[in-house]
Structures are given as structure tokens and as C-alpha cells.
Tab-separated table of C-alpha atoms in Angstrom:
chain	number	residue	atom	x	y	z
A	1	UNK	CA	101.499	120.131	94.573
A	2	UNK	CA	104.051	123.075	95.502
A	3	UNK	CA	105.339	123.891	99.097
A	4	UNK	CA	104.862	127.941	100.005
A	5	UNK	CA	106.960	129.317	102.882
A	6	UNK	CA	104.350	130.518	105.109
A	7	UNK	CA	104.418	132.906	108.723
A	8	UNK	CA	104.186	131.313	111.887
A	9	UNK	CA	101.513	132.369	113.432
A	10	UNK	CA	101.440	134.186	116.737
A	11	UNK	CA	101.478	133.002	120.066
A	12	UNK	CA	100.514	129.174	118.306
A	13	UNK	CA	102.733	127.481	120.945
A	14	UNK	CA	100.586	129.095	124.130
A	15	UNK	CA	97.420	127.802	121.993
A	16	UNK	CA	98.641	124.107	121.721
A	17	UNK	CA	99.214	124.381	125.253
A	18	UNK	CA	95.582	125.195	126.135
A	19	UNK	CA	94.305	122.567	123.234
A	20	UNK	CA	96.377	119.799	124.432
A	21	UNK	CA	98.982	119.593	121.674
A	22	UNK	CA	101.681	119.203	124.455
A	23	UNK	CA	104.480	117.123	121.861
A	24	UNK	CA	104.375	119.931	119.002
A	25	UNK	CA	108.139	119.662	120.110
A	26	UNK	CA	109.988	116.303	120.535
A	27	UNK	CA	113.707	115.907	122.454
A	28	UNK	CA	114.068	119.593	121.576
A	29	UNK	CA	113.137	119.000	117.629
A	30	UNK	CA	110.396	120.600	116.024
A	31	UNK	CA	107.544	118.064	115.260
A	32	UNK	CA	104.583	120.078	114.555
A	33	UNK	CA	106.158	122.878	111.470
A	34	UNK	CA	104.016	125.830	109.873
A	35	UNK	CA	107.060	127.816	108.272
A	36	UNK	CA	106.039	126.508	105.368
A	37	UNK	CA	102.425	124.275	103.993
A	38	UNK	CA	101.693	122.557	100.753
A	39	UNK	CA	99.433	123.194	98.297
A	40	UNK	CA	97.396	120.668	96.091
A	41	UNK	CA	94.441	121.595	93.350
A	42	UNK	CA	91.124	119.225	93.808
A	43	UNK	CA	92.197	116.955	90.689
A	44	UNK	CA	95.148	115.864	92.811
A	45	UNK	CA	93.648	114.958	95.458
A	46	UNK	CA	90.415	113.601	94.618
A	47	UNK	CA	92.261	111.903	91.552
A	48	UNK	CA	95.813	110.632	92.656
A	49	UNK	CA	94.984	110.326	96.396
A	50	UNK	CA	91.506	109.709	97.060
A	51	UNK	CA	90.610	107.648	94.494
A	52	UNK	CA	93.511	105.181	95.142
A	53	UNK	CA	93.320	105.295	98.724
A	54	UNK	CA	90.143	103.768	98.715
A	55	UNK	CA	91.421	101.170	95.958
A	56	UNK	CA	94.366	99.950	97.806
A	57	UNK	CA	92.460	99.542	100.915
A	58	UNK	CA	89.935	96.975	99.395
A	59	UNK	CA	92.872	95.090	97.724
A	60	UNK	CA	94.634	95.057	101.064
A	61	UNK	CA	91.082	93.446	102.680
A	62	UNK	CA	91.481	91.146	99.457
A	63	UNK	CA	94.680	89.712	101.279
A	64	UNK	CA	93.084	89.362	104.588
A	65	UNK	CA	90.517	87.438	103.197
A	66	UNK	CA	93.463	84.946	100.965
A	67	UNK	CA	95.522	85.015	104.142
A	68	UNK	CA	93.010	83.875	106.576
A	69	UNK	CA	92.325	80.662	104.978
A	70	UNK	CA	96.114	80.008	103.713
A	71	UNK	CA	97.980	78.464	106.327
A	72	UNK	CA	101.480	78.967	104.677
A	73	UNK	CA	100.204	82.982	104.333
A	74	UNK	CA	99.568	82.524	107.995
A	75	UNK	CA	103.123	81.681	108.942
A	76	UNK	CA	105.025	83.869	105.939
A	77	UNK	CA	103.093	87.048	107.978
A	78	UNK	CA	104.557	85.464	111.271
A	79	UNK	CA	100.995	85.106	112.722
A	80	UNK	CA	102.098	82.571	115.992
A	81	UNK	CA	100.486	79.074	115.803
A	82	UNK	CA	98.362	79.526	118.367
A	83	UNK	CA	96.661	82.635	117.621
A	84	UNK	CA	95.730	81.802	114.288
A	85	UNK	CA	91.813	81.222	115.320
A	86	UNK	CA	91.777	84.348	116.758
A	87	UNK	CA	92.802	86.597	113.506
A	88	UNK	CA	90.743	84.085	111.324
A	89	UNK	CA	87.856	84.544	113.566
A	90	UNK	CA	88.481	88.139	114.233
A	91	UNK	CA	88.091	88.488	110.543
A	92	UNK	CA	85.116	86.054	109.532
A	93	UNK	CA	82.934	87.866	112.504
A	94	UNK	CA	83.559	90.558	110.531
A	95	UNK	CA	84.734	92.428	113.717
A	96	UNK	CA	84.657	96.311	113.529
A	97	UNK	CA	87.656	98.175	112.946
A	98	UNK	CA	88.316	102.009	113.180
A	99	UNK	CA	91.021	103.387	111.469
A	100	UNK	CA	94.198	103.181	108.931
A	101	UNK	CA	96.655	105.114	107.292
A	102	UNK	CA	98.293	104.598	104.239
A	103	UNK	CA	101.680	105.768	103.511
A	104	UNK	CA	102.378	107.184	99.633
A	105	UNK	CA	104.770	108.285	97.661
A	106	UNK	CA	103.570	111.569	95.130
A	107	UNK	CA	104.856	114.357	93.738
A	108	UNK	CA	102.149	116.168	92.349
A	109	UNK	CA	102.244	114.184	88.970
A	110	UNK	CA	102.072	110.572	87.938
A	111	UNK	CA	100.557	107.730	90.406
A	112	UNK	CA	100.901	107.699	94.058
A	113	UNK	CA	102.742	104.962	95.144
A	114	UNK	CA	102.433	102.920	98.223
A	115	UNK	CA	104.945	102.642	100.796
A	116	UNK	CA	103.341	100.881	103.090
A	117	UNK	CA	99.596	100.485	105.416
A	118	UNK	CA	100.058	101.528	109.120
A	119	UNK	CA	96.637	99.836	109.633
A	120	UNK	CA	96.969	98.708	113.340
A	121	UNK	CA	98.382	101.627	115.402
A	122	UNK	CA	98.931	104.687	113.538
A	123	UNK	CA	99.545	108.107	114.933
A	124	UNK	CA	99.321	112.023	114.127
A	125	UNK	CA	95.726	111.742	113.949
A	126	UNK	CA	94.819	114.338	116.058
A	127	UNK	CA	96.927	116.916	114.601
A	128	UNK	CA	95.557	115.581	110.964
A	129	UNK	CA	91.673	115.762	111.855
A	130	UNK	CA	92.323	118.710	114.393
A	131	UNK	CA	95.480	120.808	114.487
A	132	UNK	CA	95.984	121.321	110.957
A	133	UNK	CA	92.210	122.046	110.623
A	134	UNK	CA	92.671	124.943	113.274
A	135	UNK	CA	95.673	126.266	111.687
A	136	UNK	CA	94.063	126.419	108.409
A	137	UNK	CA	90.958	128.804	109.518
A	138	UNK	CA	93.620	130.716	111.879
A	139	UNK	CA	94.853	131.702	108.204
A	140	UNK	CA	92.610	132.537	106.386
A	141	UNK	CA	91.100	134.462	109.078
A	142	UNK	CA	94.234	136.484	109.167
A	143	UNK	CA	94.463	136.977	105.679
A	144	UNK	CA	97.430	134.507	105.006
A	145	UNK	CA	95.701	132.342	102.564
A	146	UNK	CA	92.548	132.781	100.732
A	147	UNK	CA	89.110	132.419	102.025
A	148	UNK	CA	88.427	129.718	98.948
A	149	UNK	CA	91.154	127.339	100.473
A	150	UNK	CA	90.215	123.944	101.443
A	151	UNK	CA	91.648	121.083	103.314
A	152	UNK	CA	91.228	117.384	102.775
A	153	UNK	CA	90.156	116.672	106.482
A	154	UNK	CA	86.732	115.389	107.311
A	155	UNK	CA	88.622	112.704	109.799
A	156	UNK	CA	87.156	114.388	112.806
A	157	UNK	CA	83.447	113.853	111.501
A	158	UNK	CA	83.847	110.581	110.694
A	159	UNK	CA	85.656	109.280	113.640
A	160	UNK	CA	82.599	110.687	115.671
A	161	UNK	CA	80.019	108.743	112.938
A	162	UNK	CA	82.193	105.635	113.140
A	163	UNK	CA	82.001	105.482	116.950
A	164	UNK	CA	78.083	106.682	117.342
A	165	UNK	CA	78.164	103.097	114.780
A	166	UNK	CA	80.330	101.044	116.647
A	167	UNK	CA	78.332	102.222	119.870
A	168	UNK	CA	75.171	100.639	118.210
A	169	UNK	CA	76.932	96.950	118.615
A	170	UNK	CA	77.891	97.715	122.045
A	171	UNK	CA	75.243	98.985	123.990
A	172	UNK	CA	75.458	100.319	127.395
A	173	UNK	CA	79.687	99.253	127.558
A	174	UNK	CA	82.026	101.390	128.551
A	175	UNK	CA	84.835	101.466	125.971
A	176	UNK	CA	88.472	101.366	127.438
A	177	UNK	CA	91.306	103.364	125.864
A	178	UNK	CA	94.882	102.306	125.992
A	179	UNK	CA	98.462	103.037	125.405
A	180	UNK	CA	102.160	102.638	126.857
A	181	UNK	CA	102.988	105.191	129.833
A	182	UNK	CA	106.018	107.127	128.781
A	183	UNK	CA	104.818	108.106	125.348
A	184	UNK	CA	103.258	111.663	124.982
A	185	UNK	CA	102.670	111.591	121.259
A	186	UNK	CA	100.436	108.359	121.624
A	187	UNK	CA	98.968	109.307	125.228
A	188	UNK	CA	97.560	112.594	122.854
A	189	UNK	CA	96.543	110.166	120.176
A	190	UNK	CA	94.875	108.245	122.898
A	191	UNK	CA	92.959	111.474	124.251
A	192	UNK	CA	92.034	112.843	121.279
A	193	UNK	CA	90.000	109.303	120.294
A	194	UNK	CA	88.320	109.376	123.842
A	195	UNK	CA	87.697	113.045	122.996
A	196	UNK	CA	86.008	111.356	119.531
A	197	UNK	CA	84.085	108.533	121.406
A	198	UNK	CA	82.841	111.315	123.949
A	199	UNK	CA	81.153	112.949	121.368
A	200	UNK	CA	79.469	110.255	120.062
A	201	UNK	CA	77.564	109.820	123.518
A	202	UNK	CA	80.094	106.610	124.302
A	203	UNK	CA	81.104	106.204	127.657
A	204	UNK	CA	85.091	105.732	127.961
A	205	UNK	CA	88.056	104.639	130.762
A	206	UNK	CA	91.458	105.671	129.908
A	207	UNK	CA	94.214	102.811	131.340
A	208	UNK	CA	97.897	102.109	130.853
A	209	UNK	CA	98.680	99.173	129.285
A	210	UNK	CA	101.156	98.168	131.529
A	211	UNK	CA	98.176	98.430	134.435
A	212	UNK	CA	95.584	96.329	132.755
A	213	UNK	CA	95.363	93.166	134.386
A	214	UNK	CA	94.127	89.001	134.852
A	215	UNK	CA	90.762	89.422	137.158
A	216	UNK	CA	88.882	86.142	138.152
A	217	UNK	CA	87.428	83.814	135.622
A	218	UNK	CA	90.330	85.217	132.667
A	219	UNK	CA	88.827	88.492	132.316
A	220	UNK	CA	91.043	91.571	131.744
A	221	UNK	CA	90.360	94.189	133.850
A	222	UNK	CA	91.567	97.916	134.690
A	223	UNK	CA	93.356	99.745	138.159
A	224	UNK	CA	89.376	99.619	139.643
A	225	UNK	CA	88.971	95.994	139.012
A	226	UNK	CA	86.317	96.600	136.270
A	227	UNK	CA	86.031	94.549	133.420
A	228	UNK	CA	87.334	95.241	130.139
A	229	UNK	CA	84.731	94.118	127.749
A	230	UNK	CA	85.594	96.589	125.053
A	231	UNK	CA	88.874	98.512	124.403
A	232	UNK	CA	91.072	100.718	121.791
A	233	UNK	CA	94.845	99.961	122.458
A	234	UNK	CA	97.567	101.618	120.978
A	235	UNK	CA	99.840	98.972	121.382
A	236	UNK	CA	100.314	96.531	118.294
A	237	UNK	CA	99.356	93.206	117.962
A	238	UNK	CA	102.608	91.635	117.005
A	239	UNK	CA	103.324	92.820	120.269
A	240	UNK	CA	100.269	91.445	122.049
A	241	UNK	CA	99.845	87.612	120.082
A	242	UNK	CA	103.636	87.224	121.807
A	243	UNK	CA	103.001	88.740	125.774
A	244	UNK	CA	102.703	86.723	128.293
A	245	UNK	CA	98.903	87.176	128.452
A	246	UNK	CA	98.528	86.181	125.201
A	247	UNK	CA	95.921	83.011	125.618
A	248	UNK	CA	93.712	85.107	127.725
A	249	UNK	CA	93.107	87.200	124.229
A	250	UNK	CA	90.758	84.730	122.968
A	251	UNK	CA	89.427	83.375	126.575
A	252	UNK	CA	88.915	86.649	127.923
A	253	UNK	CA	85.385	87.742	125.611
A	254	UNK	CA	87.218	91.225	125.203
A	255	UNK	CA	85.929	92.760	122.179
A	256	UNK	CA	89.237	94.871	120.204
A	257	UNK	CA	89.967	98.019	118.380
A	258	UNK	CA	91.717	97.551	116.575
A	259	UNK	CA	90.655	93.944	115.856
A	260	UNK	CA	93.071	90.670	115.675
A	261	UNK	CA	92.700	90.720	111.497
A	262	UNK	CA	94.773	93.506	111.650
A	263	UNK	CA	97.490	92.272	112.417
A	264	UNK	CA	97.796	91.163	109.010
A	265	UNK	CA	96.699	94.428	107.884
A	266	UNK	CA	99.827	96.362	109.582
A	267	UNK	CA	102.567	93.638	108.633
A	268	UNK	CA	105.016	94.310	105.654
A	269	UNK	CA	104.171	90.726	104.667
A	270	UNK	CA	100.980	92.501	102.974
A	271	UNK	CA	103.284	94.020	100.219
A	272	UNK	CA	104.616	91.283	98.336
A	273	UNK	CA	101.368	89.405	98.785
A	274	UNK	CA	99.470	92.824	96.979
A	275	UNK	CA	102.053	92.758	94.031
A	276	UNK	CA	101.509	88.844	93.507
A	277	UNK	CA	97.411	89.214	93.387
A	278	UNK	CA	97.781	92.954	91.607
A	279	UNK	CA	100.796	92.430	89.843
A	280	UNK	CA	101.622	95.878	87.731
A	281	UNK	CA	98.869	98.363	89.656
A	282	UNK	CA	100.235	101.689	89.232
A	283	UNK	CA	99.646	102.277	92.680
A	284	UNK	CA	102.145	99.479	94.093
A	285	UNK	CA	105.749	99.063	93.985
A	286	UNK	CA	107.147	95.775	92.759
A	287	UNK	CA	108.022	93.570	96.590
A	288	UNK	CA	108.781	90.518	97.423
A	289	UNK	CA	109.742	88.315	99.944
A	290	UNK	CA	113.323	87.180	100.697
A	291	UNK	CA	113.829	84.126	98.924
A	292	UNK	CA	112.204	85.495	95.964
A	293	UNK	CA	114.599	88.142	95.824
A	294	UNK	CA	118.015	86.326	93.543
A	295	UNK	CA	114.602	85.768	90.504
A	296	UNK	CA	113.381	89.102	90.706
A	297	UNK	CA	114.581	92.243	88.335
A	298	UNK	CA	115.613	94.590	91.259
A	299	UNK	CA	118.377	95.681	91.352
A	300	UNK	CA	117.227	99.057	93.760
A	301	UNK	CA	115.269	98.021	96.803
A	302	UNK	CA	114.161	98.734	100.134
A	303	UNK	CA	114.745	96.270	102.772
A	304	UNK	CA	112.307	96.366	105.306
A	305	UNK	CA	111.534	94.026	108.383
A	306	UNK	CA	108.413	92.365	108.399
A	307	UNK	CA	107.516	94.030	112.066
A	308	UNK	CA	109.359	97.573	111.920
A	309	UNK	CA	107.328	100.936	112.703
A	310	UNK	CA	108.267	104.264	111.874
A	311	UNK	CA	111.372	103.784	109.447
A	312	UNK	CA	113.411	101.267	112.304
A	313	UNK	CA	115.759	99.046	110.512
A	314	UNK	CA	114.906	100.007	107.349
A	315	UNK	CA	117.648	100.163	104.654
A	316	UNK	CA	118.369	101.503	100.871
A	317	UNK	CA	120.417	99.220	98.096
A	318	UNK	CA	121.566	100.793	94.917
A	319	UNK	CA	122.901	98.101	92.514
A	320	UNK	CA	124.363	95.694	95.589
A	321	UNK	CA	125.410	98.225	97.526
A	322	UNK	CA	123.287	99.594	100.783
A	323	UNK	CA	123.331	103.376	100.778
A	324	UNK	CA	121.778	104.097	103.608
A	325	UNK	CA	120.266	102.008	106.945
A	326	UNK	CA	118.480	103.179	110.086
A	327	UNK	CA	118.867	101.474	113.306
A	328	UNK	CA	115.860	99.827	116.014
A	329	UNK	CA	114.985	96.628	117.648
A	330	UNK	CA	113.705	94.811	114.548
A	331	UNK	CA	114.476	92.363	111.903
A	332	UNK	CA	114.820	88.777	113.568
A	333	UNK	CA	111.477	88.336	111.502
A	334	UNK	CA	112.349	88.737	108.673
A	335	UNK	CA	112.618	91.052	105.707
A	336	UNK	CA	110.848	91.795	102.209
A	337	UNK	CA	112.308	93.734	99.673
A	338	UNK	CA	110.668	96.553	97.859
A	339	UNK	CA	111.742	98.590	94.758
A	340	UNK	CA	113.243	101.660	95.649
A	341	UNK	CA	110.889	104.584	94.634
A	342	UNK	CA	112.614	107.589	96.236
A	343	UNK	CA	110.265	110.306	98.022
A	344	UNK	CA	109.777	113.323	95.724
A	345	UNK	CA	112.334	116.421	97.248
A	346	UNK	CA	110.806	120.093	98.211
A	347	UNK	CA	113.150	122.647	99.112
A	348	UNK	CA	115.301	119.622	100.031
A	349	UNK	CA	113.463	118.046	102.208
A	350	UNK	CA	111.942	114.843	101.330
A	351	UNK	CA	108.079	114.582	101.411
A	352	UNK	CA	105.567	111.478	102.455
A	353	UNK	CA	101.892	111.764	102.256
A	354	UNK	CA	99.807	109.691	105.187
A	355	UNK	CA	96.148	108.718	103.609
A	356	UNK	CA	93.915	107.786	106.019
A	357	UNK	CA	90.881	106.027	106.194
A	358	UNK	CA	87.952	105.931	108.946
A	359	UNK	CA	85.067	103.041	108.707
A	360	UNK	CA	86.820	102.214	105.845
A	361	UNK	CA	86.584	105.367	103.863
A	362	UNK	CA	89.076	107.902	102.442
A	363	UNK	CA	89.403	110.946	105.059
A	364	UNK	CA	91.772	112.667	104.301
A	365	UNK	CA	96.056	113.546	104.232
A	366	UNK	CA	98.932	114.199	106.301
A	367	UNK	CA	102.408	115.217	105.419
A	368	UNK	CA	105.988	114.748	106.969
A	369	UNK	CA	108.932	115.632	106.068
A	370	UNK	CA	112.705	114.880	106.634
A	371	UNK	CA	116.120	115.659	105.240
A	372	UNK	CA	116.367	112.117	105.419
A	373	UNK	CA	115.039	109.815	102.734
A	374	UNK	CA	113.648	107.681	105.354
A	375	UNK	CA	110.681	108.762	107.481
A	376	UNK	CA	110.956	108.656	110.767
A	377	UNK	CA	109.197	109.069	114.334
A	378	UNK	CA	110.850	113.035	114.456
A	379	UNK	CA	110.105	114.003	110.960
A	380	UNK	CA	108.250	116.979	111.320
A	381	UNK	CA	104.580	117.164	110.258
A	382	UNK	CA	103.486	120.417	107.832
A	383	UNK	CA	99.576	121.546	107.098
A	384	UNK	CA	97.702	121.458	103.403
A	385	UNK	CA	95.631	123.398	101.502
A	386	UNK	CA	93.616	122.507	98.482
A	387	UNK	CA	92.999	125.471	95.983
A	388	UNK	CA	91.844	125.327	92.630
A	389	UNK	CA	90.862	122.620	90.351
């Protein structure tokens, strides 16, 4: 795994235009970044990323399935009371879901380690099964990088297989797509699943969030007054189990992507809970939760709120003392505590790989970077190659 400075390449800004890619810059920062790509060799990433991608996902379902029927693992996840039927159920139905991404530490040697499992509303898919795809044969096509470079990206493909599937147990419905108004990065995410579903001969509504409303007899319905029988929503369910509308979720018959289970799947909750049933997997960090902290050996941690997205209120402790701390809304649910493992350094910026998985399957990789040691939502996003073994 090395980083290569690498040439923008011409007129790239104009093409993101006419393909869509309209937040390749965010609040006047760079999001999207080809000055430079990194480079893995097959053994890496079939091996160290792959491999333990797909591991880590069944153990996480292995905590669904504990949590489900543990009522204390219901309330340590902050699941509210009254939705606990609906996750359970959700999850014994064996509802459908879509997608994941799992967030890992690597350097190129020695286990990946896992961060964390964005499992419920994860974006910078469409520059991970697209963009980075297009800027990759742009390349070699211009001679940049070798015509035997590869990419770990086959997300595209099986988002379009996944939905022709999930079309199967929905026949005839139209499938609703959602997210907040405002938000350009997820409002692309948004498009480029619809885009996806399209494909796969599905017929799809795009609504706001904010717009979808109660219709007669507790149905949620869109700006037309049709139905919503069957929706992706970008929005995340510890948002949604505490809105005002939150008893119509299991009233309403409304079928969800992603479904109500993962809302277990997305919460930090699901990292001490791995290292208690895995205890010692080279793929996990030692966690736990806050009152185990005083009898465990760290002395190095991450605190992280049980509810925080893209690096809010996260904060670094070397022996007692916090080191660094990022700001956001979260935190008055709680925290667990996670060893510090820092994120390996190229050309001083620090490196996260996203792993994501479609119908439950490995797909392929995304990379961010930062100067910062914690990821955030601006950390730009740099392309991959594979080459050799």
C-alpha cells in the first residue's frame, strides 16, 4: 500500500458537471482529490481487506441476532421502549437490507482494524462504485497508469443485482427514495441509488423527507398523495424511532431500506458488544462501554458517542489526558471507549479505508484522508489501484 502523486486530469471538473458529481468541492474545500491515488497488490486486498470484511460483517449480524432477544442489549444500544418490536421483528422477518460500509484502520501490513460499521446511512457511494471507476480508465487510457491496473469496485454491479433481487419481493411497487433537502452530498447519494434501482427495471419516486407525510388510515405518503409502501431513506433511524411520527413506523405497512435491525447495526453500542463475543480477533480493537471502563487495561482510548456520524464529538485520551476532541450535537447518549489505534500517516496525511458491502457481500474500498487524525465529513476522498500480486 504506497500513495503516488498523480496528474490531475484535464478538464475533470467540466466532466463531473455533466455526470452529476456536483459536491466534488465542499464550502470551498476540495472533497473529491486525484493529485495523488494509492496503490495496493491483490494479496492486500483480497487478504487484509476482503477477507475480513466479510468476517466482521457476519460477527456484527451475530450481535443483532444476541441483541434482539436481550432486553438489557436493547436498552444499552438506546433502542426506545416502544420500538423494540419493530427492530426485533424487522430482524426475525429477515427483512432485506442493501448496503454497509465498514470503516478500517491498515497500513499495508499487519491486520486491518475496525473503527467502526456505518451500516444504516453511509455515503460516498457513488463516487466509490462510479467516479473513481471513471477516473481509473480515464488513466490508463491516457497512459498515466498501466493497462494491467485494477480497482476493487464491483459496487455498481451488485447494487443493480441486489435491487433486480429485492424487486422480486416487491412486485409491481414503486420504490420511494429519500433524504434531507439542504444536503447535496446525500441528495447525489440519493440519485445515484435511483440511478441503480432504474437499471434494475424498478420503478422509483424521489421525495424529501421533510415532505413525506400522515395520509388516511396511518399510511405515509409523498407531495402527490401516493402511498409509500416501499422506500430507501437516507435519514437514520436513531433519528426516525424518536420523530414525532414514530408509531406510524410500525402501523403504517411501509416496507424499509434500510430496515429497523439496523439500527443496531449503525450504533457504536455494536463495538464493545463484538469484543465481548470475539474477544482478541485481530480485526477488532479492545471497547467497552462506560462503566466498564475504571476495570479495563486502557490507558489510550477513543471516546465516542453511542449516536455520532462522521467523527462529531469524538475525542482522543493519551494516559488521562484528552489530546484532541471534535465538536457536534451528540453525546447525551452516551459514550464507549475504544483503544486508540492511530490511522497509519502518508505524506502526512492520515489515511481510513471504507469497506463496503452490498447484499451482504464484500464490494469493494474507499479512501479519505485528513491532516487530522479524526475523519471527518470534509476529508477528502482519493482513487485506488490494485497492481501486482
Amino acid at each position: 500500500m504506497i500513495r503516488l502523486i498523480s496528474r490531475e486530469r484535464p478538464g475533470w471538473r467540466d466532466r463531473a458537471r455533466e455526470f452529476g458529481f456536483h459536491f466534488h468541492t465542499m464550502h470551498g474545500e476540495p472533497y473529491w482529490d486525484e493529485s495523488a491515488y494509492y496503490q495496493f497488490t491483490l494479496k492486500q486486498v483480497e487478504d487484509d481487506l476482503e477477507a475480513p470484511t466479510a468476517e466482521l460483517h457476519q460477527m456484527c449480524l451475530a450481535v443483532v441476532e444476541r441483541a434482539v432477544r436481550d432486553e438489557e442489549l436493547m436498552r444499552r444500544f438506546r433502542i426506545p421502549r416502544d420500538h423494540w418490536d419493530l427492530v426485533a421483528d424487522s430482524w426475525q422477518a429477515g427483512e432485506r437490507s442493501l448496503y454497509s460500509r465498514l470503516d478500517l484502520a491498515y497500513s499495508g501490513q499487519g491486520p486491518a482494524k475496525l473503527y467502526e460499521n456505518n451500516a444504516d446511512t453511509p455515503t460516498s457511494l457513488y463516487e466509490t462504485g462510479f467516479w473513481q471507476w471513471l477516473w481509473l480508465e480515464d488513466k490508463v487510457n491516457s497512459g498515466d497508469i498501466p493497462r494491467s491496473a485494477d480497482q476493487f469496485t464491483s459496487v455498481q454491479e451488485k447494487l443493480v443485482n441486489r435491487f433486480a433481487e429485492l424487486k422480486q419481493h416487491h412486485p409491481g411497487e414503486t420504490l420511494h427514495l429519500a433524504c434531507c433537502k439542504d444536503t447535496e452530498e446525500d441528495r447525489g447519494t440519493v440519485q445515484y441509488l435511483e440511478d441503480c434501482a432504474n437499471e434494475a427495471g424498478i420503478t422509483t419516486r424521489f421525495v424529501y423527507i421533510e415532505d413525506i407525510g400522515h395520509g388516511e388510515g396511518d399510511l405515509f405518503t409523498d407531495l402527490d398523495d401516493q402511498v409509500i409502501r416501499w422506500i430507501f431513506k437516507l435519514y437514520p433511524w436513531e433519528f426516525m424511532l424518536r420523530e414525532s411520527y414514530s408509531a406510524l413506523l410500525e402501523r403504517s405497512g411501509t416496507r424499509w431500506l434500510e430496515p429497523p435491525w439496523k439500527a443496531l447495526l449503525s450504533n457504536k453500542a455494536l463495538l464493545p458488544m463484538l469484543w465481548k463475543m470475539f474477544p482478541d480477533h485481530p480485526n477488532l480493537l479492545p471497547s467497552y462501554f462506560e462503566e466498564e471502563l475504571a476495570s479495563s487495561a486502557l490507558t489510550c482510548f477513543v471516546k465516542k458517542p453511542i449516536f455520532a456520524r462522521e467523527g462529531a464529538n469524538v475525542s482522543i485520551h493519551i494516559d488521562g489526558e484528552e489530546v484532541l476532541a471534535s465538536e457536534g450535537p451528540y453525546g447525551d447518549e452516551g459514550f464507549i471507549y475504544q483503544a486508540y489505534c492511530p490511522l497509519p500517516k502518508f505524506a502526512g496525511n492520515h489515511t481510513l479505508i471504507g469497506s463496503w458491502l452490498i447484499d451482504d457481500q464484500p464490494a469493494g474500498i474507499s479512501l479519505r484522508e485528513d491532516r487530522s487524525v479524526i475523519t471527518q465529513d470534509l476529508s477528502r476522498y482519493l482513487p485506488h489501484i490494485i497492481l501486482g500480486y
